[in-house]
PDB file of C-alpha atoms in Angstrom:
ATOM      1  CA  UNK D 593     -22.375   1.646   2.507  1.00 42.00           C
ATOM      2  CA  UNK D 594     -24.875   3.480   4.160  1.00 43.00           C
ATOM      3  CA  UNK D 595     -27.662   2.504   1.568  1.00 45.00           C
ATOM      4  CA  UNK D 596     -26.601  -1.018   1.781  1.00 44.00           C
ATOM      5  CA  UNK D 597     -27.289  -0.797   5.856  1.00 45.00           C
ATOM      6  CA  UNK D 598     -30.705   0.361   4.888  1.00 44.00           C
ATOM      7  CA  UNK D 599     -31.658  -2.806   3.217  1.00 42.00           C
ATOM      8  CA  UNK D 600     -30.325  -4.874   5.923  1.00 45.00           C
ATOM      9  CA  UNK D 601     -31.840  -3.295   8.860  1.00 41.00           C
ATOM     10  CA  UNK D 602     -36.071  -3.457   8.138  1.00 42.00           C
ATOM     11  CA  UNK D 603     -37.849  -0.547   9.580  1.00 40.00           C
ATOM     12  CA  UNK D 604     -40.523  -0.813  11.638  1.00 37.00           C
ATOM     13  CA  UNK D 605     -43.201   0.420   9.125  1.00 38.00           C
ATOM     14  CA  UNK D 606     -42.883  -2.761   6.959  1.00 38.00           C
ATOM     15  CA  UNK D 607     -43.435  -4.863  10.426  1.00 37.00           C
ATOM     16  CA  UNK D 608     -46.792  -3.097  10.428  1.00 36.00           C
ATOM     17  CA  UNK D 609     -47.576  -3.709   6.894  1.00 38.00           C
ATOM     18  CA  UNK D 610     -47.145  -6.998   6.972  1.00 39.00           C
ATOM     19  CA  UNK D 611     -49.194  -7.988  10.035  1.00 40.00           C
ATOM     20  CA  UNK D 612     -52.135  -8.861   8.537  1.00 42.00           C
ATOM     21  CA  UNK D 613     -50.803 -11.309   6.228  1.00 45.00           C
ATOM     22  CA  UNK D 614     -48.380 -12.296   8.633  1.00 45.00           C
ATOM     23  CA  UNK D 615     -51.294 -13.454  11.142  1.00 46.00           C
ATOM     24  CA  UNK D 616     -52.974 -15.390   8.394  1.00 45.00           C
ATOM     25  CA  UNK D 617     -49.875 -17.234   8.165  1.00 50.00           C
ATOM     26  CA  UNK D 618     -49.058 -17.348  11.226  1.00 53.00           C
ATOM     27  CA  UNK D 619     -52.432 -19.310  12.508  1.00 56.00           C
ATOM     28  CA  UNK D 620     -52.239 -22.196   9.595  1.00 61.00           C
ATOM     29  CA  UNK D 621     -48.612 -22.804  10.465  1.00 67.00           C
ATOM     30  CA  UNK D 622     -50.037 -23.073  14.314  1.00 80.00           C
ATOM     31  CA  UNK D 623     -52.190 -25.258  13.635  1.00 90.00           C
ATOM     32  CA  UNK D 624     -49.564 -27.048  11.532  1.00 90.00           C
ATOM     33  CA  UNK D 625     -47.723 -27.444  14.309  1.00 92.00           C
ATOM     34  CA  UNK D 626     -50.232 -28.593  17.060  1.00 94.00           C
ATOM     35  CA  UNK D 627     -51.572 -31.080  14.598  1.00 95.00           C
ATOM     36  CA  UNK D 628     -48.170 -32.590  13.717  1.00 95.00           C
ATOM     37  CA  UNK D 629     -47.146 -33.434  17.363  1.00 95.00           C
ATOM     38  CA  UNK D 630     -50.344 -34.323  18.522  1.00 97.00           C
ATOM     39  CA  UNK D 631     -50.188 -36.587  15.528  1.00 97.00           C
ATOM     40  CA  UNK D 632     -46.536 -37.803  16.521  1.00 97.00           C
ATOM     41  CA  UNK D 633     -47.416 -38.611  19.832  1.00 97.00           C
ATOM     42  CA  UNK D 634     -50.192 -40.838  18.915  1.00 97.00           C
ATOM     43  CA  UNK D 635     -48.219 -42.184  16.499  1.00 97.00           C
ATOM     44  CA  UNK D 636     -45.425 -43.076  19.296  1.00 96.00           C
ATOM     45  CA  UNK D 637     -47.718 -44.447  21.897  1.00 96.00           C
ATOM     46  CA  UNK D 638     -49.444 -47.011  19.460  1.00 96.00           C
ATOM     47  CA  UNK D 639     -45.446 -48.078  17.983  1.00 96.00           C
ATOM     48  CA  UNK D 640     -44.491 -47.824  22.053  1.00 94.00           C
ATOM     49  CA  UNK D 641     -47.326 -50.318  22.921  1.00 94.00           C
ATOM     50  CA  UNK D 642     -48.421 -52.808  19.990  1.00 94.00           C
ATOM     51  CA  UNK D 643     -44.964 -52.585  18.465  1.00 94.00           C
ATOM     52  CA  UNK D 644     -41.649 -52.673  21.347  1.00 93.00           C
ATOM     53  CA  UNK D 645     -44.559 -53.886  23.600  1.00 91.00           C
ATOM     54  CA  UNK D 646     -45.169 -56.926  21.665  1.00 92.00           C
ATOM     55  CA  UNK D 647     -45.158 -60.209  23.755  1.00 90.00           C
ATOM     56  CA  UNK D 648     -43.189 -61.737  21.077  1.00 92.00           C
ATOM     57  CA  UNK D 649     -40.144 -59.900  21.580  1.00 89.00           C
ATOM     58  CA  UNK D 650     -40.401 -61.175  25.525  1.00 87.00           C
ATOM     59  CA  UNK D 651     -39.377 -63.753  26.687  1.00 85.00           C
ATOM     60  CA  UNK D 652     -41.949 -66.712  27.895  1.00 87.00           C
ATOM     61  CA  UNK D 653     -44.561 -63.993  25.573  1.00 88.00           C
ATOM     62  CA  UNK D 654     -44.621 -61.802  29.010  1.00 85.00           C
ATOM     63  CA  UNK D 655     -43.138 -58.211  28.388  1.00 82.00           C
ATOM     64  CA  UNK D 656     -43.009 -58.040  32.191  1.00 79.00           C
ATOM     65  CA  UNK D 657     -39.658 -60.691  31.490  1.00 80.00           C
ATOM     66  CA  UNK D 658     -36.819 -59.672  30.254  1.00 79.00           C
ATOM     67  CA  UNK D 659     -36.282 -59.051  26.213  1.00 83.00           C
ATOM     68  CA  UNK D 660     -35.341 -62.057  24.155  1.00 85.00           C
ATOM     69  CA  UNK D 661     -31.707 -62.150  23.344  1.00 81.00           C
ATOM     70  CA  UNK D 662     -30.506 -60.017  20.552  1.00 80.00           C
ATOM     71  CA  UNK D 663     -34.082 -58.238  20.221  1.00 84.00           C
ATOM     72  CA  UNK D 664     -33.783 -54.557  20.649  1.00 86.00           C
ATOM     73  CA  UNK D 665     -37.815 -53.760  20.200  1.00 91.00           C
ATOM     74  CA  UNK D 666     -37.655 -55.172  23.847  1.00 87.00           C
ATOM     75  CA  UNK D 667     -34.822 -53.251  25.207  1.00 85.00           C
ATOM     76  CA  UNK D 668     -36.079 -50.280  24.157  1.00 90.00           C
ATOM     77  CA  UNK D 669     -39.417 -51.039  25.397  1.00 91.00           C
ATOM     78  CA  UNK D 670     -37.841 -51.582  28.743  1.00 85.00           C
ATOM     79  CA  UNK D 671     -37.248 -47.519  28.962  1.00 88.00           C
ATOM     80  CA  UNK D 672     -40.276 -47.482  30.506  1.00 88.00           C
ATOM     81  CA  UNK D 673     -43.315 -44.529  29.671  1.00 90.00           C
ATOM     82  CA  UNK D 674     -40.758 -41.435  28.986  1.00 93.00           C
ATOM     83  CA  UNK D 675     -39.982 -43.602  25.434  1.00 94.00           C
ATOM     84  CA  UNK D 676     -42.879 -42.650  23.653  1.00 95.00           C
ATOM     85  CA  UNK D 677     -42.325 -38.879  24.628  1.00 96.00           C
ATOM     86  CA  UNK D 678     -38.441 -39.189  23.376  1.00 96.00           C
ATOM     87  CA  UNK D 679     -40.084 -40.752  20.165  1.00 96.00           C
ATOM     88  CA  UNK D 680     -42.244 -38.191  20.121  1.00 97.00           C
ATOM     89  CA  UNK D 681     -39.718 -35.652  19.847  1.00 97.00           C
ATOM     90  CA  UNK D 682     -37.777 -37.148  17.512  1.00 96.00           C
ATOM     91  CA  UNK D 683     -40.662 -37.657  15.173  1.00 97.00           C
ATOM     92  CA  UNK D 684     -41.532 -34.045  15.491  1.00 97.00           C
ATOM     93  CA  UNK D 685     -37.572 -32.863  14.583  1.00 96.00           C
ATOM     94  CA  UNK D 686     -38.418 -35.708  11.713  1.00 96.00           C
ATOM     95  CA  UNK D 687     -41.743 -33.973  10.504  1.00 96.00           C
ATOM     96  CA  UNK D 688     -40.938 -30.111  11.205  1.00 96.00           C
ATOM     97  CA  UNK D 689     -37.665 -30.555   8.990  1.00 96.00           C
ATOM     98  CA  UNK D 690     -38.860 -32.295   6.431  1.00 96.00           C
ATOM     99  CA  UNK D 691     -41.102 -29.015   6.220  1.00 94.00           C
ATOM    100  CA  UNK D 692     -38.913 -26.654   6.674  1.00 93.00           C
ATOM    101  CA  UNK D 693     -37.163 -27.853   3.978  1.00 94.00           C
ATOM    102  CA  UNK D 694     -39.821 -27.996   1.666  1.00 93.00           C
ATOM    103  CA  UNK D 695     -40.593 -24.359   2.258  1.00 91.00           C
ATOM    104  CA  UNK D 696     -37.406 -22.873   2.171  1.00 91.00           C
ATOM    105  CA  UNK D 697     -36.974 -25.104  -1.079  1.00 91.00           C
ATOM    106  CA  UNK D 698     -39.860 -23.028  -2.631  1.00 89.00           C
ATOM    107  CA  UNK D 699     -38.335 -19.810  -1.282  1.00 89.00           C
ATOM    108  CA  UNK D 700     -35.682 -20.688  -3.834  1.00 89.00           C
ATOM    109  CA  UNK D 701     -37.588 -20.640  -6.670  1.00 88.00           C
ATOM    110  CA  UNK D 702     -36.999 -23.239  -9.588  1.00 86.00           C
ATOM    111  CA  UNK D 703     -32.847 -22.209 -10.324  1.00 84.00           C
ATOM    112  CA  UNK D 704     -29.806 -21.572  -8.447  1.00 88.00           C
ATOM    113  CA  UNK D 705     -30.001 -19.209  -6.274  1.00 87.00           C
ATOM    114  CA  UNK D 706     -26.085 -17.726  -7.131  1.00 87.00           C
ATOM    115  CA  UNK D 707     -27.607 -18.238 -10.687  1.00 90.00           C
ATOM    116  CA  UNK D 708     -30.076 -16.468 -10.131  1.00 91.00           C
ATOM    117  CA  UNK D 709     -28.670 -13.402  -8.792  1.00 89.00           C
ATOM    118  CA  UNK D 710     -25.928 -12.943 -10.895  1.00 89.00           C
ATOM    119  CA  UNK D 711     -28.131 -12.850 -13.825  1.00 91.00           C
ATOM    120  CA  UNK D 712     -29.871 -10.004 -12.098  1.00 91.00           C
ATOM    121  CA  UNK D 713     -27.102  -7.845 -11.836  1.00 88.00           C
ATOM    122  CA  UNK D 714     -25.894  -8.335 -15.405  1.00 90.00           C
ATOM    123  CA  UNK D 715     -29.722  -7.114 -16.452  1.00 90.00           C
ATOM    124  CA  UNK D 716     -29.307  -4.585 -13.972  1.00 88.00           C
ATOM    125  CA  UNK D 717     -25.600  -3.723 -15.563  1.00 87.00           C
ATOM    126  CA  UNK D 718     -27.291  -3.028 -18.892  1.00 89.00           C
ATOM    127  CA  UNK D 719     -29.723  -1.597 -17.426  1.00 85.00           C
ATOM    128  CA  UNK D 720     -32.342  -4.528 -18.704  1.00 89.00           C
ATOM    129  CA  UNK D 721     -35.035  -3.848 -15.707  1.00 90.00           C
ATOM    130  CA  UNK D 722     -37.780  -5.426 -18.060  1.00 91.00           C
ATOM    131  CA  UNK D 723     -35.380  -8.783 -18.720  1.00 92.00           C
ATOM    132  CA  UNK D 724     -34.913  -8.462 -15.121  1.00 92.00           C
ATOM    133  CA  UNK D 725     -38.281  -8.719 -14.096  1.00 93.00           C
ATOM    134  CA  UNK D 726     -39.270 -11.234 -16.312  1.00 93.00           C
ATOM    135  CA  UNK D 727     -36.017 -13.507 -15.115  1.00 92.00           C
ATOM    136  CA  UNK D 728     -37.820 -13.125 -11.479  1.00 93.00           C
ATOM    137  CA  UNK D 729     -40.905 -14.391 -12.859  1.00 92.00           C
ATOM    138  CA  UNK D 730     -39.562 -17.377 -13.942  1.00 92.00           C
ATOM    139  CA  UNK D 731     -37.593 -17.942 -10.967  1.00 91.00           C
ATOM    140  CA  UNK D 732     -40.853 -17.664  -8.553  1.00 89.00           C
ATOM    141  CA  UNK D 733     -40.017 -17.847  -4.632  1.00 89.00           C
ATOM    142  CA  UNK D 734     -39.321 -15.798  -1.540  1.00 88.00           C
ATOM    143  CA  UNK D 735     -36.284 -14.155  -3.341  1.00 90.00           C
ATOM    144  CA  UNK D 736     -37.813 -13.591  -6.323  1.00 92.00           C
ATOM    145  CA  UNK D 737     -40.945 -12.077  -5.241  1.00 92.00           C
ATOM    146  CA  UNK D 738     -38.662  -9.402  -3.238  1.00 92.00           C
ATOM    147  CA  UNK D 739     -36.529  -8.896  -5.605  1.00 93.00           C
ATOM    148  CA  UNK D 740     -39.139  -8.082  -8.671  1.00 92.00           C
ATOM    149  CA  UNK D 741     -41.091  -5.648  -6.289  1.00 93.00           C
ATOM    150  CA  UNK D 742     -37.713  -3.231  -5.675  1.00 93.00           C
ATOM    151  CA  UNK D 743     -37.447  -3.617 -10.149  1.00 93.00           C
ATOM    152  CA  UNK D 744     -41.389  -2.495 -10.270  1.00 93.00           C
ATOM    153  CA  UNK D 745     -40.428   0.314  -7.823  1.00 92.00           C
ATOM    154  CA  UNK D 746     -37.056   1.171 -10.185  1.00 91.00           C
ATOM    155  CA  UNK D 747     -39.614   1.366 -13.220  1.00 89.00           C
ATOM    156  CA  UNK D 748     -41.772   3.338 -10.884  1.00 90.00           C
ATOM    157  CA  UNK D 749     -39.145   5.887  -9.275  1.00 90.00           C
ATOM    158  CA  UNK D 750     -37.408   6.463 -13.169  1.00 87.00           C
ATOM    159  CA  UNK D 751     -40.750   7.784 -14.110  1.00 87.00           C
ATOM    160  CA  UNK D 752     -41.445   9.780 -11.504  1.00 85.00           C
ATOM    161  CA  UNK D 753     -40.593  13.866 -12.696  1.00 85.00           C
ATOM    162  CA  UNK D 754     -41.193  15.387  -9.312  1.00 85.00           C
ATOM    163  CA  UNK D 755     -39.275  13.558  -6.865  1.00 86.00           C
ATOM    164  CA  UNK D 756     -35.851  13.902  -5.502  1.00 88.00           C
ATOM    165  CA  UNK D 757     -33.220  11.296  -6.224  1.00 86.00           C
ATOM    166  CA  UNK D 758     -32.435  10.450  -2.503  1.00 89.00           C
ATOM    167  CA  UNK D 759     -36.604  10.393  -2.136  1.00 90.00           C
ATOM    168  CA  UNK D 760     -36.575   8.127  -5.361  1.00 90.00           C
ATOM    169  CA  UNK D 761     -33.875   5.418  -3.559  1.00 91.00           C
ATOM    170  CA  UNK D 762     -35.227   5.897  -0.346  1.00 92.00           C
ATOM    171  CA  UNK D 763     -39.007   4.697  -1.983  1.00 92.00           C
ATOM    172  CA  UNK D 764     -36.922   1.364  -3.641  1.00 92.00           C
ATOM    173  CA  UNK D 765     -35.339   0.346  -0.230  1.00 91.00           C
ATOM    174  CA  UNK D 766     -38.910   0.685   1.610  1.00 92.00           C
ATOM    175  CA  UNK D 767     -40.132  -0.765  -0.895  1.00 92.00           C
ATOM    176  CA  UNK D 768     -37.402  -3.587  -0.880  1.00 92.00           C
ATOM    177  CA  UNK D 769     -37.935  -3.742   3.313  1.00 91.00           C
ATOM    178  CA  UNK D 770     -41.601  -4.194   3.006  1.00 91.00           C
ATOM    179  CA  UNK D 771     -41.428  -7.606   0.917  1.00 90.00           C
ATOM    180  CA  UNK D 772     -38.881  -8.713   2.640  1.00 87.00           C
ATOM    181  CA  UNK D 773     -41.257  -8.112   5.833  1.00 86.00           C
ATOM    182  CA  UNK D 774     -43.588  -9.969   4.053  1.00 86.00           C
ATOM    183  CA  UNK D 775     -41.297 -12.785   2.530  1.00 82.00           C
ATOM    184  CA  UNK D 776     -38.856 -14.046   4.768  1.00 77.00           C
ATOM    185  CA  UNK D 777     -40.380 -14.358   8.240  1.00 79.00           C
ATOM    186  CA  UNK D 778     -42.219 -17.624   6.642  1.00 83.00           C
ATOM    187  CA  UNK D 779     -39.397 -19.010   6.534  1.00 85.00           C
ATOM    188  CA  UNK D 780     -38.417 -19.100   9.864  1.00 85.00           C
ATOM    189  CA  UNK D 781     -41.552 -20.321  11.550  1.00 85.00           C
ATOM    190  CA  UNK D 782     -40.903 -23.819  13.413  1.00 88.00           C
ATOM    191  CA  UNK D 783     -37.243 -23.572  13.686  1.00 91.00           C
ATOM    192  CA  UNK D 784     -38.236 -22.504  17.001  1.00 91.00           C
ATOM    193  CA  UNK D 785     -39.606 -25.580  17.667  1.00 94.00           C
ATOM    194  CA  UNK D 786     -36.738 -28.008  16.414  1.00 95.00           C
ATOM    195  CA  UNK D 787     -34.270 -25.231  18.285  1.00 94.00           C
ATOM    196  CA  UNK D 788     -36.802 -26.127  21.851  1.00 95.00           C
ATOM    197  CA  UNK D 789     -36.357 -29.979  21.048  1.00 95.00           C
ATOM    198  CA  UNK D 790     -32.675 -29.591  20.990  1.00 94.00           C
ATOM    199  CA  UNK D 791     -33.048 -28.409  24.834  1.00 93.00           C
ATOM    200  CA  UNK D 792     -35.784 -30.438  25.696  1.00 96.00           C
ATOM    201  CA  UNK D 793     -35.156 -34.015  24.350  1.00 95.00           C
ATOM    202  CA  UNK D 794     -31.952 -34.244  26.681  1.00 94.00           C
ATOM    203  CA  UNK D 795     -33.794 -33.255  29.778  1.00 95.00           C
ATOM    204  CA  UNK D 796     -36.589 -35.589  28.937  1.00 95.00           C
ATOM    205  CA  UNK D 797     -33.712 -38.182  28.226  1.00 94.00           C
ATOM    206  CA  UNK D 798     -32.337 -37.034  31.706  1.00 93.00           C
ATOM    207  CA  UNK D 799     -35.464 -37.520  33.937  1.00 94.00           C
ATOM    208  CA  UNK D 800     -35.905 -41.134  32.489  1.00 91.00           C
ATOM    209  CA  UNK D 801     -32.004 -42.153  33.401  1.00 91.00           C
ATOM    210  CA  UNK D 802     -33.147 -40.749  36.896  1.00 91.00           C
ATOM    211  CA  UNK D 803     -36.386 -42.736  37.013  1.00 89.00           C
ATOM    212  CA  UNK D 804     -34.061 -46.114  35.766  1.00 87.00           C
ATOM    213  CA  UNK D 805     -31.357 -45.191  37.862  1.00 88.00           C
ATOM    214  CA  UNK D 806     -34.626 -44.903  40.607  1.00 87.00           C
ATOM    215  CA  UNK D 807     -35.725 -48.191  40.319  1.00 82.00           C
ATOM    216  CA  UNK D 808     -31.672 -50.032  39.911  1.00 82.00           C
ATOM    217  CA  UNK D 809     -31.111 -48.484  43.504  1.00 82.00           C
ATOM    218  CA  UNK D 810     -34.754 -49.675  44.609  1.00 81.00           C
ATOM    219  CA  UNK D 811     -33.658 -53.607  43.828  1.00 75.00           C
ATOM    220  CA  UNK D 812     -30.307 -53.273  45.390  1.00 77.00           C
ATOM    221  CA  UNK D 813     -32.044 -51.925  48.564  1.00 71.00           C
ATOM    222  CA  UNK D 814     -34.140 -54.684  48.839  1.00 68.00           C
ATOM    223  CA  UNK D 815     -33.394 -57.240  52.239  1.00 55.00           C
ATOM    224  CA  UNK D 816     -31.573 -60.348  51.294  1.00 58.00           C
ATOM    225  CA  UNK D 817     -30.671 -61.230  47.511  1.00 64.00           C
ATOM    226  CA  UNK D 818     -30.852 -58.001  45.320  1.00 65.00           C
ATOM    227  CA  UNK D 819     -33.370 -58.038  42.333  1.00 70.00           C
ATOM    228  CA  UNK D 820     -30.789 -58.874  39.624  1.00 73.00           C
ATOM    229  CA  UNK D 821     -34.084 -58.558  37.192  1.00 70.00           C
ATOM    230  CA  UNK D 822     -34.957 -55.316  38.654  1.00 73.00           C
ATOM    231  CA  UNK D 823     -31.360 -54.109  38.933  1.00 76.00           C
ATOM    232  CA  UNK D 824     -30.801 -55.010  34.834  1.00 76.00           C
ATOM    233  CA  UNK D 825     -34.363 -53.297  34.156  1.00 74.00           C
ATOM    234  CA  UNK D 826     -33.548 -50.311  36.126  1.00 80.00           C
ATOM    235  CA  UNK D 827     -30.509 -49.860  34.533  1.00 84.00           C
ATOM    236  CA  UNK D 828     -31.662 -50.608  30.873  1.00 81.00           C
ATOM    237  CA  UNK D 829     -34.133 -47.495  31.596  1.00 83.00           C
ATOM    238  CA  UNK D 830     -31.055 -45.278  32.274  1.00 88.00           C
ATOM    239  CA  UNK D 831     -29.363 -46.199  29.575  1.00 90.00           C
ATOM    240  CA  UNK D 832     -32.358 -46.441  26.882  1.00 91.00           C
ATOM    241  CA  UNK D 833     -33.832 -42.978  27.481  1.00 92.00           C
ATOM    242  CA  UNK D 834     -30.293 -41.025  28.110  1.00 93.00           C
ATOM    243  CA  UNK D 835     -29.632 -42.691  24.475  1.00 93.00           C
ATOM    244  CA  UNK D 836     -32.932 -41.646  23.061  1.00 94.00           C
ATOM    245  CA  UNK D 837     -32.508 -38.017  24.463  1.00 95.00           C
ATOM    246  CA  UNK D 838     -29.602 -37.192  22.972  1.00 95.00           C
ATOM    247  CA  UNK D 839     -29.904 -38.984  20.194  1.00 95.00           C
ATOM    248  CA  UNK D 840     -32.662 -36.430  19.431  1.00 96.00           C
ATOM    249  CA  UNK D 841     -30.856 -33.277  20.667  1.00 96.00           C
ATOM    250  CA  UNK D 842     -28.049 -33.893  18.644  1.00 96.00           C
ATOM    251  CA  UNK D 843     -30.396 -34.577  15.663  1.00 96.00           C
ATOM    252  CA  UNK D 844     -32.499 -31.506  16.355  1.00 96.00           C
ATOM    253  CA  UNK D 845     -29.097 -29.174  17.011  1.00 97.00           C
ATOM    254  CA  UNK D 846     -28.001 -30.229  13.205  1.00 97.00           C
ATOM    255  CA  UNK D 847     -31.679 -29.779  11.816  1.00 96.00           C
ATOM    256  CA  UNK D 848     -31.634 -26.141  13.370  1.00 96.00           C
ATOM    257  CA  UNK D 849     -28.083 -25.172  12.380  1.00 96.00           C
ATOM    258  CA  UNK D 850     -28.712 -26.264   8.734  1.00 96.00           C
ATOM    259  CA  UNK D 851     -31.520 -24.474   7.993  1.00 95.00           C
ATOM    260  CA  UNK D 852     -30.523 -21.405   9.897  1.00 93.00           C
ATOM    261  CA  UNK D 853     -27.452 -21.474   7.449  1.00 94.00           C
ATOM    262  CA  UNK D 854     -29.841 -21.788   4.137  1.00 92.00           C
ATOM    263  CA  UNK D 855     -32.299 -18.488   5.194  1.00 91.00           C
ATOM    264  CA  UNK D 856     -29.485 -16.704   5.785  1.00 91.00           C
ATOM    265  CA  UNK D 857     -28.539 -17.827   2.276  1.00 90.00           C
ATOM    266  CA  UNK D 858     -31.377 -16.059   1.121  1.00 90.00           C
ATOM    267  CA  UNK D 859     -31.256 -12.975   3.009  1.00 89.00           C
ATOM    268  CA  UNK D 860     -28.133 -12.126   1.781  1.00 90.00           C
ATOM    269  CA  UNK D 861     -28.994 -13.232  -1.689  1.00 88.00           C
ATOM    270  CA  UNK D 862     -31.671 -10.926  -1.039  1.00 89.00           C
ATOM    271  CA  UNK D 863     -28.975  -7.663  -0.086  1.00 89.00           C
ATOM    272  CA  UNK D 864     -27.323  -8.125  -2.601  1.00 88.00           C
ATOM    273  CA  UNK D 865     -29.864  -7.986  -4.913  1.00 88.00           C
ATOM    274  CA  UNK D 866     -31.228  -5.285  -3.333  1.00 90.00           C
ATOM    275  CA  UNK D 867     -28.207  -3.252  -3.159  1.00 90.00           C
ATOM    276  CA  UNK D 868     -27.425  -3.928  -6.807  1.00 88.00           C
ATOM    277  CA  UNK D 869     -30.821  -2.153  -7.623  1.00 90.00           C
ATOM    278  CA  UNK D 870     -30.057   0.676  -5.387  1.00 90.00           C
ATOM    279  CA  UNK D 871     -26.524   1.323  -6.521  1.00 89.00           C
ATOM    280  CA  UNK D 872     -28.273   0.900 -10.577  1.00 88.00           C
ATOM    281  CA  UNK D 873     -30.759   3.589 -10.164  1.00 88.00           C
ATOM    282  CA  UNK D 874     -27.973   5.900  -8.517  1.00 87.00           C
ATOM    283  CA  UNK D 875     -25.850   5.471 -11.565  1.00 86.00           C
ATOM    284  CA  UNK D 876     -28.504   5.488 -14.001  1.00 81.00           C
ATOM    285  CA  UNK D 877     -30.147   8.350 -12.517  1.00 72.00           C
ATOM    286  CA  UNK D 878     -27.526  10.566 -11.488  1.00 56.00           C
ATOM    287  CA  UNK D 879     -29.054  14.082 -11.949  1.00 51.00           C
ATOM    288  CA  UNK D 880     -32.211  14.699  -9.959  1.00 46.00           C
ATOM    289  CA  UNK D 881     -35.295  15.482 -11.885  1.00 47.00           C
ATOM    290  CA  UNK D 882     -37.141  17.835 -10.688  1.00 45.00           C
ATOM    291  CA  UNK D 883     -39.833  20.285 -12.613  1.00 43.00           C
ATOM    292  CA  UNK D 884     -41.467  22.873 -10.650  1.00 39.00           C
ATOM    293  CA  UNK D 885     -45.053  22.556  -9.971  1.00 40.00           C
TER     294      UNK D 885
END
């Protein structure tokens, strides 16, 4: 049990390792990232004014009058200048999962994942570290690329005449922590994004409803006959953005949740892998080997 906690809890050293690697990554995914919603709000502002904005979706050709009858393009253009920021958003939860499922895809490798490590223990049952290794080559991904660097360090450590046993397992699970450092932390990046959206599109959706509700209250206030067309437009705001928002929060919560679920899919796909080589090499190696210098 206590070997097993080792593998799950990544020391601090690995952190280190990995941090040049990690920056590399971590500036191309940035960039990623600013691209893709600068990209999605230029996308939504041209849709927002040459598409819902359209004086054929108006009546009298005027998208100062009210919609045309039946034509939603109009009603939603009616939500006023916080709709191409709510489309924004919801493009971005659109475009960030689409990667993040890509990339965790790839951190799969090319079989099952269950397959996948359940072949590795029955290599590592007959003690088939060579079969094993090659089955992670052909399996490529995140949880392949950890799991053949603690088998190189098994080949290593049952080599190695002047080492202790608890040194030798102690070697595999750094060795284990470190590509896991390296590995899985990809696979993360953005989620924080789509988890921001979730919290952010319904606020956005909430100060549009306010500036609606705003201008309903403005054409009831007015002397004499109220507004009825500033009233309905007023309202329509409300109505548009608060559906817009959470629309996109609810979309963005799912997004978030789901992939959440799938990495930790991997990580423990990843302990048990890792605690199948540990407990291997302990059986397998059960006397220390030690020769005196």
């Amino acid at each position: 049990m206590e070997q097993k906690n080792a593998i799950n809890k990544p020391a601090a050293r690995p952190a280190a390792a990995a941090a040049p690697k990690g920056e590399a990554k971590g500036g191309g995914s940035s960039s990623f990232a600013v691209i893709a919603i600068l990209a999605a709000f230029i996308v939504s502002v041209l849709i927002f004014i040459f598409v819902l904005g359209d004086g054929s979706h108006f009546q009298g050709g005027n998208h100062d009058n009210n919609p045309v009858s039946g034509d939603y393009f109009g009603v939603v253009y009616k939500g006023g200048p916080v709709v191409p920021v709510l489309m924004t958003m919801f493009l971005c939860v659109f475009i960030f999962s689409i990667e993040r499922a890509l990339t965790i895809s790839r951190a799969k490798g090319s079989k099952s994942i269950e397959s996948f490590v359940r072949t590795i223990r029955q290599k590592l049952n007959v003690n088939d570290i060579t079969g094993a290794i090659a089955t992670c080559d052909q399996q490529k991904g995140s949880v392949a690329n950890v799991v053949r660097a603690g088998l190189l360090k098994y080949q290593e450590m049952s080599r190695e005449r002047n080492m202790e046993k608890d040194q030798k397992i102690l070697a595999i699970q750094k060795e284990i922590e470190e590509s896991t450092a390296l590995e899985l932390p990809m696979l993360e990046k953005n989620l924080v994004i789509i988890s921001t959206l979730a919290s952010v599109a319904t606020l956005t959706g909430l100060i549009g409803t306010v500036l609606g509700m705003i201008k309903a209250f403005s054409a009831l206030a007015q002397g004499g006959a109220p507004d009825a067309v500033g009233l309905a437009n007023g309202i329509s705001e409300a109505l548009i953005n608060t559906a817009l928002g959470i629309g996109t929060s609810a979309l963005a919560i799912v997004a978030y949740n789901f992939f959440t679920s799938k990495i930790d899919e991997l990580t423990y796909s990843i302990d048990e892998a890792g605690f199948s080589i540990i407990q291997t090499f302990a059986a397998q190696h059960g006397e220390t080997e030690h020769h005196a210098a």
